PDB file of C-alpha atoms in Angstrom:
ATOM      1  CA  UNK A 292     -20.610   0.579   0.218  1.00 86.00           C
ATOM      2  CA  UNK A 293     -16.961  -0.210  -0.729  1.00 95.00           C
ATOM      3  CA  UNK A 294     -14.693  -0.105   1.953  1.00 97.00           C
ATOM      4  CA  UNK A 295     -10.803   1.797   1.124  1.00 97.00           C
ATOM      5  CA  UNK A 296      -8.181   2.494   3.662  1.00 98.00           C
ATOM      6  CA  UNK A 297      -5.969   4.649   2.991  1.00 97.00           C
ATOM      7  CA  UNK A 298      -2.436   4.853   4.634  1.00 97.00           C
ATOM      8  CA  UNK A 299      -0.027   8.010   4.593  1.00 93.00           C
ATOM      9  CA  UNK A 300       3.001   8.791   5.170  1.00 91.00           C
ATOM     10  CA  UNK A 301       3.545  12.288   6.658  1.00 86.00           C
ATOM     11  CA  UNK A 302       6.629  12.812   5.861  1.00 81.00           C
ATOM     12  CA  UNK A 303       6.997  11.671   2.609  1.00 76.00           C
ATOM     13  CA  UNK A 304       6.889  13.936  -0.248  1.00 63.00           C
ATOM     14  CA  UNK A 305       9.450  16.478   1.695  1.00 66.00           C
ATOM     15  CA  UNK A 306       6.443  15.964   4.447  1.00 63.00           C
ATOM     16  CA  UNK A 307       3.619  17.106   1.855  1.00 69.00           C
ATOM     17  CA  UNK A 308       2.022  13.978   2.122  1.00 69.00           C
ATOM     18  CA  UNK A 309      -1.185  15.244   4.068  1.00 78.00           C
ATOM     19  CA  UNK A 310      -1.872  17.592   1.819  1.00 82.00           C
ATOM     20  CA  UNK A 311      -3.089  14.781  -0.368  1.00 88.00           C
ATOM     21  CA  UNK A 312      -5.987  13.664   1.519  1.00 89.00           C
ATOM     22  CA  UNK A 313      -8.851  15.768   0.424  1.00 91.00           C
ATOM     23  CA  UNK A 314      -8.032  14.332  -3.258  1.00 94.00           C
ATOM     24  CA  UNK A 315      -8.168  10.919  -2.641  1.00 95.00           C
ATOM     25  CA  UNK A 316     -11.030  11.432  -0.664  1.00 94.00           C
ATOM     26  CA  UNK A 317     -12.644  13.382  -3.349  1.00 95.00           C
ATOM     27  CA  UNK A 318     -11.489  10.239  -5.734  1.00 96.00           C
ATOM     28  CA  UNK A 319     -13.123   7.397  -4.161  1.00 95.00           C
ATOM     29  CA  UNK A 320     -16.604   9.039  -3.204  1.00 94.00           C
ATOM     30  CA  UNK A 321     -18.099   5.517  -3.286  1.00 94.00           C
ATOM     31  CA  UNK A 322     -16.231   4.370  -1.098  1.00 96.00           C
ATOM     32  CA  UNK A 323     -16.550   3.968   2.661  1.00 96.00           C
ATOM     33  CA  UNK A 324     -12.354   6.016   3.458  1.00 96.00           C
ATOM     34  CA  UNK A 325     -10.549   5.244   6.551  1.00 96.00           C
ATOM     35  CA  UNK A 326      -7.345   7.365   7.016  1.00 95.00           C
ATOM     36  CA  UNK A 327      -4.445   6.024   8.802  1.00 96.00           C
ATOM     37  CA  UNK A 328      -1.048   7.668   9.195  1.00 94.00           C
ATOM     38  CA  UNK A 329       2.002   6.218  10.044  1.00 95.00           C
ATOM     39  CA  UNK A 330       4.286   7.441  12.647  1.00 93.00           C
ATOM     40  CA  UNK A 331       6.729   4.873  12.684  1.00 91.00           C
ATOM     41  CA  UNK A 332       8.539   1.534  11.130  1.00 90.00           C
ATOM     42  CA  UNK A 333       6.441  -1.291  10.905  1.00 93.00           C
ATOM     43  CA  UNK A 334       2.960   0.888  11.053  1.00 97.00           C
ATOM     44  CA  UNK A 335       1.980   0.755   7.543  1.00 97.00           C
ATOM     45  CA  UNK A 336       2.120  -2.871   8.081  1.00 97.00           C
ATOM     46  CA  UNK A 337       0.564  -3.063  10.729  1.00 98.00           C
ATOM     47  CA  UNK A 338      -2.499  -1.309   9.023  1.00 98.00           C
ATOM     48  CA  UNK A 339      -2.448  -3.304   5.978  1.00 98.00           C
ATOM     49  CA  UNK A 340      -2.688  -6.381   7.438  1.00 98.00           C
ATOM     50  CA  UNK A 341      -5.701  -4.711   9.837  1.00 98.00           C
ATOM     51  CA  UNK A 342      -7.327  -4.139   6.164  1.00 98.00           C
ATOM     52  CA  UNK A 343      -7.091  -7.375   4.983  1.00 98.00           C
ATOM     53  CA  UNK A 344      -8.779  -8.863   8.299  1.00 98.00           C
ATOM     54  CA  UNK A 345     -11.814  -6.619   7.899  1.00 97.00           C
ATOM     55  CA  UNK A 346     -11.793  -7.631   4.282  1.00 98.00           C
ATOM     56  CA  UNK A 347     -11.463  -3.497   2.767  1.00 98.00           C
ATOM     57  CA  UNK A 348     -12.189  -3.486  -1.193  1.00 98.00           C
ATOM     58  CA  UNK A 349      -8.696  -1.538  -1.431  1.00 98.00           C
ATOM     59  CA  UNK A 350      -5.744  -0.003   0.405  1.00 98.00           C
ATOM     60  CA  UNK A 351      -3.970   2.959  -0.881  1.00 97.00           C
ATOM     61  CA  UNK A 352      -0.357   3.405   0.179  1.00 97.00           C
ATOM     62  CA  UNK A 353       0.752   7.124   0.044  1.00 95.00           C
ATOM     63  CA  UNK A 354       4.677   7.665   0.415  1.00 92.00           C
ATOM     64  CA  UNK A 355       8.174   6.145  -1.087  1.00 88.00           C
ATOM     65  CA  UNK A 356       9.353   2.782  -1.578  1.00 86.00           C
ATOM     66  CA  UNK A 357       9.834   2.322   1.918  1.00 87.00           C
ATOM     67  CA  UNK A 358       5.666   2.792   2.532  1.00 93.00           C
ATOM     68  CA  UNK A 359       4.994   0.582  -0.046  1.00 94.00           C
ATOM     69  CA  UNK A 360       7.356  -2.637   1.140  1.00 94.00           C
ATOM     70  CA  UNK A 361       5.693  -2.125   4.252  1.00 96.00           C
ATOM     71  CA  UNK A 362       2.048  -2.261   3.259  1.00 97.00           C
ATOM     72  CA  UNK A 363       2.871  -5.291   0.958  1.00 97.00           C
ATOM     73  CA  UNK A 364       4.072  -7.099   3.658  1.00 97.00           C
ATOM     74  CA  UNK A 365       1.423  -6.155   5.660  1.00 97.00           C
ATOM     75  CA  UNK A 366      -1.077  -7.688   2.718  1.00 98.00           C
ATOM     76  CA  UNK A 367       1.417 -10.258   0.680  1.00 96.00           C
ATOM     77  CA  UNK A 368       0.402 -13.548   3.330  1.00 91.00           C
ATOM     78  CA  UNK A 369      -3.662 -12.669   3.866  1.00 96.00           C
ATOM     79  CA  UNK A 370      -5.810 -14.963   2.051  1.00 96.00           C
ATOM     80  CA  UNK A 371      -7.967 -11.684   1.553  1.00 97.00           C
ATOM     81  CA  UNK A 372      -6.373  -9.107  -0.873  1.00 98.00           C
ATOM     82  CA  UNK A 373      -7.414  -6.011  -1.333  1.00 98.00           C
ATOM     83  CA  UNK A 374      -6.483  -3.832  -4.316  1.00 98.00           C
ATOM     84  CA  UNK A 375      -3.619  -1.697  -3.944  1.00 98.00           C
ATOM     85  CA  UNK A 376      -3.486   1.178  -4.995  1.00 98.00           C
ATOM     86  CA  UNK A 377      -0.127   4.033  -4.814  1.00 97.00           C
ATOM     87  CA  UNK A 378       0.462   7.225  -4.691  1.00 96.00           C
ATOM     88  CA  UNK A 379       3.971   7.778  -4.915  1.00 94.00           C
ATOM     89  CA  UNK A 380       5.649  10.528  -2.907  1.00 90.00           C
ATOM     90  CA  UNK A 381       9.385   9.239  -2.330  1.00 82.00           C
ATOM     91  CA  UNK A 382      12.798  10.256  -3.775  1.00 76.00           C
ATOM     92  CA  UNK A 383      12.600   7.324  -6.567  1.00 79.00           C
ATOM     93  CA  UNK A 384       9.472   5.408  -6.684  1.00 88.00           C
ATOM     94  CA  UNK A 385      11.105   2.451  -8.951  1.00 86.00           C
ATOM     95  CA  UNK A 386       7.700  -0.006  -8.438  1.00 91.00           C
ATOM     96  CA  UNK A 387       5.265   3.025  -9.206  1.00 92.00           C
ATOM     97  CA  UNK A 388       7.307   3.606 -12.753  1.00 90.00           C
ATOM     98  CA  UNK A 389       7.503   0.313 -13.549  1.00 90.00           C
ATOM     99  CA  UNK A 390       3.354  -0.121 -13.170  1.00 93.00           C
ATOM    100  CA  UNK A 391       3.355   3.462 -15.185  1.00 91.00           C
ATOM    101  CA  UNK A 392       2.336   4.982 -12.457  1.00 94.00           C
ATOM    102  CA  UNK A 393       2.603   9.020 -12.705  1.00 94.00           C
ATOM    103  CA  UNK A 394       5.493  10.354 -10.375  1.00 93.00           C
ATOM    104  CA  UNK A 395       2.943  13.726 -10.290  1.00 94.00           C
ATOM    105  CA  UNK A 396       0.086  12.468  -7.582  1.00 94.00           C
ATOM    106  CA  UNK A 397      -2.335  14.400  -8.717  1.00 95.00           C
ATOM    107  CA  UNK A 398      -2.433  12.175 -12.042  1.00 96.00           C
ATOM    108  CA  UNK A 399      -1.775   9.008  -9.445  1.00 96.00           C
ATOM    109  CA  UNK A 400      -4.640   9.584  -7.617  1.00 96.00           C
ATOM    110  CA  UNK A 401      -7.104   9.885 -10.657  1.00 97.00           C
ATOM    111  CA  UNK A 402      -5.859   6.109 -11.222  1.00 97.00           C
ATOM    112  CA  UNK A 403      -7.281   4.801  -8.399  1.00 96.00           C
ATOM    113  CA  UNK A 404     -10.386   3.007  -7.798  1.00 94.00           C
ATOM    114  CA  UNK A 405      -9.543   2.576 -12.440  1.00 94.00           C
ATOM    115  CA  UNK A 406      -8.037   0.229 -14.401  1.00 95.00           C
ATOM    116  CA  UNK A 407      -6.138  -2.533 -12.513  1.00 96.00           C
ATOM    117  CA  UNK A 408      -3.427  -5.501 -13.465  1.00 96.00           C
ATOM    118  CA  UNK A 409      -1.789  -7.822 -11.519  1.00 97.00           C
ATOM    119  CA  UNK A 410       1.740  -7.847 -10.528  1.00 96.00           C
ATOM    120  CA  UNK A 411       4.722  -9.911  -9.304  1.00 97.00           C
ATOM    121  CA  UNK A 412       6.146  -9.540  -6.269  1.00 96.00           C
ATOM    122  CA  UNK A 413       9.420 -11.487  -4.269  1.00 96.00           C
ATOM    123  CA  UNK A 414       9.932 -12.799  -1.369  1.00 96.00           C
ATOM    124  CA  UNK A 415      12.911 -12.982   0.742  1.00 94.00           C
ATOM    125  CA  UNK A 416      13.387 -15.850   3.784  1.00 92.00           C
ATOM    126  CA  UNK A 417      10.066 -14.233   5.518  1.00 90.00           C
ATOM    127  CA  UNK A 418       9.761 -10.770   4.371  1.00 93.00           C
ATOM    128  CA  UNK A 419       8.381  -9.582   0.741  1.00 96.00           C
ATOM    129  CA  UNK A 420       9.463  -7.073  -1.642  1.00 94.00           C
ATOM    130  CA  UNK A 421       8.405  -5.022  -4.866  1.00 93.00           C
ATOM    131  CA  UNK A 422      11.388  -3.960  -6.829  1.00 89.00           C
ATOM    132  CA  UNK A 423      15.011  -4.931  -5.624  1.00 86.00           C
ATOM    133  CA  UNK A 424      17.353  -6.544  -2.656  1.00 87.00           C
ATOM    134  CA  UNK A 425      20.977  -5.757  -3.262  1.00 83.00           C
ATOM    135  CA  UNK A 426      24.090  -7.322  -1.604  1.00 84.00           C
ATOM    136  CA  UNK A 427      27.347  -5.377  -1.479  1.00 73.00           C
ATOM    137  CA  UNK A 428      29.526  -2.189  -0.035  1.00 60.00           C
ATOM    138  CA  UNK A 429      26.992   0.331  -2.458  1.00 56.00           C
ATOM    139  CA  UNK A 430      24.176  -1.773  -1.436  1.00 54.00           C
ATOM    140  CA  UNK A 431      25.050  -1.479   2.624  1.00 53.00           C
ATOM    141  CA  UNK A 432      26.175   2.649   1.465  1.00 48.00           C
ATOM    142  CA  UNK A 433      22.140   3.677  -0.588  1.00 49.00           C
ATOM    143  CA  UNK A 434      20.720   1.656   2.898  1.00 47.00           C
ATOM    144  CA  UNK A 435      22.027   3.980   5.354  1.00 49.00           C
ATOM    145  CA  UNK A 436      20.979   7.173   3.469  1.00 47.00           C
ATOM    146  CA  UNK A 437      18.918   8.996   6.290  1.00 51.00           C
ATOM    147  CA  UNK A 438      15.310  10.430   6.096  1.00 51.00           C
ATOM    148  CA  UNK A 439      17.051  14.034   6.911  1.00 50.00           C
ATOM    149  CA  UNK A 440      18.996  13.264   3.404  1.00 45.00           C
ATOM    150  CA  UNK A 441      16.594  12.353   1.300  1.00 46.00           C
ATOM    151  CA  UNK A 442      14.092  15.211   2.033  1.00 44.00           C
ATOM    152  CA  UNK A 443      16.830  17.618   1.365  1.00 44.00           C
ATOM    153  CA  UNK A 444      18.915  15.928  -1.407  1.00 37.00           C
ATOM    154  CA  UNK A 445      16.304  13.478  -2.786  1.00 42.00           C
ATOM    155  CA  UNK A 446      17.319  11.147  -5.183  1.00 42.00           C
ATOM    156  CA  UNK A 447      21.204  12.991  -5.414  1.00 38.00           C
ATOM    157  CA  UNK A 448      21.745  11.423  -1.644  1.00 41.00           C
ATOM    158  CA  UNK A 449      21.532   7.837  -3.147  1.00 41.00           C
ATOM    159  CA  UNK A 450      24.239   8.905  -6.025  1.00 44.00           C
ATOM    160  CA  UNK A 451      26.834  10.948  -3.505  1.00 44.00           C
ATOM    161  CA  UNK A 452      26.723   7.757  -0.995  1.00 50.00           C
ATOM    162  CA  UNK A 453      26.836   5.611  -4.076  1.00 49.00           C
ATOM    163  CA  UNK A 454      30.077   6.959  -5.294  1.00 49.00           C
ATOM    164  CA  UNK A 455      31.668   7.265  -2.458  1.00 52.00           C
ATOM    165  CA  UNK A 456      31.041   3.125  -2.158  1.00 53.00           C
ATOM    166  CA  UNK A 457      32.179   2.965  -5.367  1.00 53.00           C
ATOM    167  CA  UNK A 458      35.283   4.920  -5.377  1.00 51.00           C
ATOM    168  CA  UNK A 459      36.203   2.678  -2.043  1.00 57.00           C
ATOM    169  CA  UNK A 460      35.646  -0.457  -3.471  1.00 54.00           C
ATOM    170  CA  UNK A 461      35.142  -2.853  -1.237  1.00 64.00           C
ATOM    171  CA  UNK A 462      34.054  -6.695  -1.796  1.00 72.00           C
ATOM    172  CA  UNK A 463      32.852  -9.436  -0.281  1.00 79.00           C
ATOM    173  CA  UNK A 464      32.260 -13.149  -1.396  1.00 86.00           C
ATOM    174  CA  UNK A 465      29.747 -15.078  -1.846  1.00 89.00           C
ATOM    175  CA  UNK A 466      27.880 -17.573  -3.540  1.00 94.00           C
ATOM    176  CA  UNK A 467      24.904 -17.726  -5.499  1.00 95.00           C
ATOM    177  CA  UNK A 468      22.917 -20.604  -6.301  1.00 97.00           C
ATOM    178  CA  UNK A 469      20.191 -20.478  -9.739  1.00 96.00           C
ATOM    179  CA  UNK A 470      18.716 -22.818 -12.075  1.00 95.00           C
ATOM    180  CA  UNK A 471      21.022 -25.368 -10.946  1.00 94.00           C
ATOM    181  CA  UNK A 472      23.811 -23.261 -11.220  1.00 95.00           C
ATOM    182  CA  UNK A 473      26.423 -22.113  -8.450  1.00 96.00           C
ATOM    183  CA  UNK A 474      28.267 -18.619  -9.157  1.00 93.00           C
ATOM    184  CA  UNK A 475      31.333 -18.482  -6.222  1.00 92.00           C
ATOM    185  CA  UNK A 476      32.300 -14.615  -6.217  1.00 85.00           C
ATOM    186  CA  UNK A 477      34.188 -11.850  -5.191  1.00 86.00           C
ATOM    187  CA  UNK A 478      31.879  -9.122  -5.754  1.00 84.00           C
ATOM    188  CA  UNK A 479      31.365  -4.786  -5.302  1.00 80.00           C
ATOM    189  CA  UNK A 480      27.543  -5.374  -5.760  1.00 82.00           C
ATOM    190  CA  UNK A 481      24.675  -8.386  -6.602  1.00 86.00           C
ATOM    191  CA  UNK A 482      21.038  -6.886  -7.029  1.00 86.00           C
ATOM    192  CA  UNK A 483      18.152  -8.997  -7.796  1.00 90.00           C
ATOM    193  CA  UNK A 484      15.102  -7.193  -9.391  1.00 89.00           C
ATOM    194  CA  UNK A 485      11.368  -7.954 -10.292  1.00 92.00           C
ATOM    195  CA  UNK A 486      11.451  -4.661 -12.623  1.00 88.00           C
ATOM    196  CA  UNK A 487      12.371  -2.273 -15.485  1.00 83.00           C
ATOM    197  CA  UNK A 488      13.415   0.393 -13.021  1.00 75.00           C
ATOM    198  CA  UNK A 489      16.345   0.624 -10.666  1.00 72.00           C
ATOM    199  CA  UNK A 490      17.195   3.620  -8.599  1.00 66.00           C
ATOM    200  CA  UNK A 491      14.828   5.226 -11.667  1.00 57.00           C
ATOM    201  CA  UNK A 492      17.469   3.894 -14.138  1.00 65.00           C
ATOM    202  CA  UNK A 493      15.509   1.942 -17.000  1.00 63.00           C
ATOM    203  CA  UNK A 494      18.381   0.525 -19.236  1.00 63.00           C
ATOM    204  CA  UNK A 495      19.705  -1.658 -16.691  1.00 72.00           C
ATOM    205  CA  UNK A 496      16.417  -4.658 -16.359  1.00 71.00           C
ATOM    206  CA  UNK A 497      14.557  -2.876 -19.987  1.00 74.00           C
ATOM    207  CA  UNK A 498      12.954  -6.260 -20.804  1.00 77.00           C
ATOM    208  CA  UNK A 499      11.584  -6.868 -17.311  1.00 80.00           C
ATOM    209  CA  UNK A 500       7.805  -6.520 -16.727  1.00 87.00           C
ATOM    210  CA  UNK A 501       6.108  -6.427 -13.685  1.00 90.00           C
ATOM    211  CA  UNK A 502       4.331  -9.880 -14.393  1.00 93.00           C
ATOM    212  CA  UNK A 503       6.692 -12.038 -16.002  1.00 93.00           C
ATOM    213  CA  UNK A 504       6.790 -14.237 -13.078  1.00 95.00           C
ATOM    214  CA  UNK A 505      11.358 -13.931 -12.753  1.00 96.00           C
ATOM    215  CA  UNK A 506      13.842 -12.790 -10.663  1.00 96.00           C
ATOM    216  CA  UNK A 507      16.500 -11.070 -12.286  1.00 93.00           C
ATOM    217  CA  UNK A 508      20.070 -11.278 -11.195  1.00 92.00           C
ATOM    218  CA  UNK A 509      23.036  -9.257 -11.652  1.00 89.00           C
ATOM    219  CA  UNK A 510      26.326 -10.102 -10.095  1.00 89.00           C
ATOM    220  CA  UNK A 511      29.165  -7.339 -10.412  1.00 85.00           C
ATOM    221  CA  UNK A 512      32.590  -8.604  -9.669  1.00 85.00           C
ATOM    222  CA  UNK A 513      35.006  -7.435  -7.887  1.00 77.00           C
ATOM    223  CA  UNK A 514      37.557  -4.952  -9.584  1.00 73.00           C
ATOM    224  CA  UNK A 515      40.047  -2.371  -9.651  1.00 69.00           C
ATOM    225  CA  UNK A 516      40.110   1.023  -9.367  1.00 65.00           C
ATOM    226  CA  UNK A 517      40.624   1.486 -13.259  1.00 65.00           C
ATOM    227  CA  UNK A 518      37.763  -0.488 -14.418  1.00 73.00           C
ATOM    228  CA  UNK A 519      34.892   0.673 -11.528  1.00 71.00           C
ATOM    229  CA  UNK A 520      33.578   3.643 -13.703  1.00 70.00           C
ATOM    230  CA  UNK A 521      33.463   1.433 -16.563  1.00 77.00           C
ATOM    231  CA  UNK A 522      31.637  -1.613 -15.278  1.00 74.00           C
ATOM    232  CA  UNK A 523      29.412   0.996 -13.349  1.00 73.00           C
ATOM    233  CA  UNK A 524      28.361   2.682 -16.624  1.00 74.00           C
ATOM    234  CA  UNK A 525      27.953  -0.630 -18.627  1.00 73.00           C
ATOM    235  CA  UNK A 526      25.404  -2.087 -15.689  1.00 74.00           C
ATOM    236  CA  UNK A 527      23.344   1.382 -15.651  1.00 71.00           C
ATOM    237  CA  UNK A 528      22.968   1.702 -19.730  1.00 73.00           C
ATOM    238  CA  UNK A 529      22.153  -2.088 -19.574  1.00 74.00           C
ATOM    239  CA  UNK A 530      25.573  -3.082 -21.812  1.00 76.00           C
ATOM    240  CA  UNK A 531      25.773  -6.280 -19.691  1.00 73.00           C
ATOM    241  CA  UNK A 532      27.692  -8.610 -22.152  1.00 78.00           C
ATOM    242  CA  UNK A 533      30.097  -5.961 -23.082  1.00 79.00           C
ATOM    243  CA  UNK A 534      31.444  -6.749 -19.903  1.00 82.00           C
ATOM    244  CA  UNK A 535      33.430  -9.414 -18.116  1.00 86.00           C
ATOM    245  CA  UNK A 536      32.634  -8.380 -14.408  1.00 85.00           C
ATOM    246  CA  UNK A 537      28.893  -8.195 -15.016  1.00 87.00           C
ATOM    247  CA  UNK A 538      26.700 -11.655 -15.026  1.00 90.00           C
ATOM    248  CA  UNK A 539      23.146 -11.749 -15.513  1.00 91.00           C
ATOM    249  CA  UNK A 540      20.675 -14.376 -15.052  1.00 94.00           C
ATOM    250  CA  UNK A 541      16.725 -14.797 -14.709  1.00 94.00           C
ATOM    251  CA  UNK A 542      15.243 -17.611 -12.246  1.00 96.00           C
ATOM    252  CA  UNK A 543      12.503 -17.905 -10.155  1.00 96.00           C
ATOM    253  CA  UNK A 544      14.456 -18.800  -6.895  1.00 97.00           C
ATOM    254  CA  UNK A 545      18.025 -17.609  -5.528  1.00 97.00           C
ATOM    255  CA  UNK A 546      19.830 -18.920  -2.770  1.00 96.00           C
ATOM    256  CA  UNK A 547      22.537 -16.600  -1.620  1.00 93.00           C
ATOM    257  CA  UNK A 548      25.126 -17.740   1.081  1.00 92.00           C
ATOM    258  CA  UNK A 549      28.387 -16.345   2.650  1.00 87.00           C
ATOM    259  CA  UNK A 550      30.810 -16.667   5.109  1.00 82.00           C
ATOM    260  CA  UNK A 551      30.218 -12.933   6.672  1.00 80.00           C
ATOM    261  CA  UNK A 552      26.821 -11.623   8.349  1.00 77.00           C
ATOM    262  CA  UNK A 553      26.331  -9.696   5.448  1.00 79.00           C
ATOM    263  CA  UNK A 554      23.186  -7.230   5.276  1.00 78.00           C
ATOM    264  CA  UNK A 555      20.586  -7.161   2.888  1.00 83.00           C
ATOM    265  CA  UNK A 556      19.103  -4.324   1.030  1.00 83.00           C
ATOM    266  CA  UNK A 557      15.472  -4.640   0.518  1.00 86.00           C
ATOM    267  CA  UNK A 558      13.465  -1.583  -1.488  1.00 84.00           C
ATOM    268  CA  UNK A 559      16.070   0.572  -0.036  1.00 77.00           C
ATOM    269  CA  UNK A 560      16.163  -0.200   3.468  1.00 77.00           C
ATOM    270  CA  UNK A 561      18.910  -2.713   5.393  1.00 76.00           C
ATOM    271  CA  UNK A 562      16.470  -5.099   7.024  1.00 74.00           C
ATOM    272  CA  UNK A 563      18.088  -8.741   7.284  1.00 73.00           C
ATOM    273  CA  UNK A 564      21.369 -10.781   6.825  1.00 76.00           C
ATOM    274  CA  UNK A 565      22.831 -13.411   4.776  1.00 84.00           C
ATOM    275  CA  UNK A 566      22.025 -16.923   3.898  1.00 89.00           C
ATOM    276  CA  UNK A 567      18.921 -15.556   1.860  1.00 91.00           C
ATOM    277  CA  UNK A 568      16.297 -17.798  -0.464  1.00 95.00           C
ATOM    278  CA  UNK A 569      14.713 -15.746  -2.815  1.00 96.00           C
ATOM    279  CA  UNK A 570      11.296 -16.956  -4.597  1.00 97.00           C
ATOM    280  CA  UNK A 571       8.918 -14.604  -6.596  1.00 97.00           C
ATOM    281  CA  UNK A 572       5.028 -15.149  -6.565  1.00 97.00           C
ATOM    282  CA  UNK A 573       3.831 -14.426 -10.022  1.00 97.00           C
ATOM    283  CA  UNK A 574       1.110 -12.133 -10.251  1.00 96.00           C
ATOM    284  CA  UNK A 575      -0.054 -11.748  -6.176  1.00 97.00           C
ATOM    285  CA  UNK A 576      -1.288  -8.804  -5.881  1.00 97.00           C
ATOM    286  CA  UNK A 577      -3.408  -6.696  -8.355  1.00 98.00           C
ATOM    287  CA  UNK A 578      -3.130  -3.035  -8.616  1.00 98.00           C
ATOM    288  CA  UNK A 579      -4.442   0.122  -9.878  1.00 97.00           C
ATOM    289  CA  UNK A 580      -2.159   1.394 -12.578  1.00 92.00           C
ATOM    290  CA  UNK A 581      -2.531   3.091 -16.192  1.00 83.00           C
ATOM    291  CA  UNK A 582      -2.306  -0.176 -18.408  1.00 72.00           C
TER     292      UNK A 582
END
């Protein structure tokens, strides 16, 4: 028999995660199902990479972004893969979308053990990610948003703390390095994305796809008070060359260096610092999705 662990959350899904478990049970009745829940940073990991040593068929990853970086990285440097499959149950769920994943679990879970593809996913100096690492004072701001917000505000905690950022407008330098190219910058934000969704907005990356094998890059400059609203609209709706303080670029590796410790936003959580090499490993992972 197939072997499937499956790794939860708890408190994911304003901590409604568990009752999930009977359904996915229920969904992969061929399978051999091991339940593991995490209780802390670094377990999902931790479990993932357990799965890949005892050489499990699949792993299913039940809660938010944050969940789902850590299983990767638990799975993204095993020379046995198992398919992944998600349920997602977090306040925006940007890799789930951009797989066309349903946000409603009950329609995730009859996905798995399905139809599968494979998918891109990045890698930052020694950690992996999904969907997006962003440099900047909004970047640092979205990072610090607490579990305690998010189950009570959701997805409106990442906008208040992201205005606030914005309205205060701080910058930093530094310089990116792509396709030969050096960009030498005073910037408010630089994000680098492997999809069509971030922070659930579509417009901004709409000709990404999960397997296209690029990193995408968008570096906002620095700017005043006046023209913040503006430039912040034109990167969400995707109007990039409408605007001077937006550049956009695709390349398979970014280097990223600066005079300042400066912290690193990976899939939503601050978990490293500045110089940074960014590579993305075309189609690593497969995963059960709806196309």
């Amino acid at each position: 028999m197939k072997k499937c662990m499956v790794i939860i959350n708890p408190s994911s899904g304003k901590e409604k995660a568990l009752e999930y478990e009977k359904k996915i049970i229920a969904q992969l009745h061929n399978y051999e199902v091991v339940m593991k829940e995490t209780t802390g940073e670094g377990d999902a990991t931790k479990h993932a990479k357990k799965a890949c040593d005892e050489h499990y068929d699949t792993v299913i990853l039940v809660g938010g972004d944050g969940t789902l970086n850590e299983g990767i990285n638990g799975i993204a440097e095993q020379p046995h893969r198992p398919v992944v499959g998600i349920v997602p149950l977090g306040t925006v769920n940007d890799f789930a979308r951009a797989l066309n994943i349903s946000l409603n679990p009950d329609e995730a879970i009859a996905l798995l053990g399905g139809r599968t593809r494979k998918a891109d996913i990045g890698k930052v100096n020694n950690k992996y990610f999904t969907n997006i690492i962003a440099i900047g004072s909004l970047a640092e701001a979205v990072g610090e948003v607490s579990v305690e917000q998010k189950t009570s505000l959701g997805a409106l905690a990442y906008l208040l703390e992201g205005v606030k950022a914005a309205i205060e407008n701080d910058s930093c330098n530094i310089e990116i390095t792509a396709n030969g190219q050096t960009y030498k910058e005073d910037i408010m934000l630089f994000i680098c994305v492997l999809t069509n969704s971030v922070g659930s907005f579509r417009q901004i990356n709409e000709d990404a796809d999960t397997s296209d094998g690029l990193l995408h890059g968008f570096i906002v400059k620095s700017t005043n008070t006046l023209q913040v609203v503006g430039t912040a609209k034109n990167l969400i709706t995707g109007n990039h060359e409408k605007d001077d303080n937006i550049t956009k670029f695709d390349a398979q590796e970014i280097q990223i260096n600066a005079d300042e410790a400066l912290p690193l936003n990976v899939d939503g959580d601050l978990i490293s610092q500045l110089p940074a090499k960014i590579t993305v490993l075309h189609n690593h992972i497969e995963f059960y999705c709806n196309n």
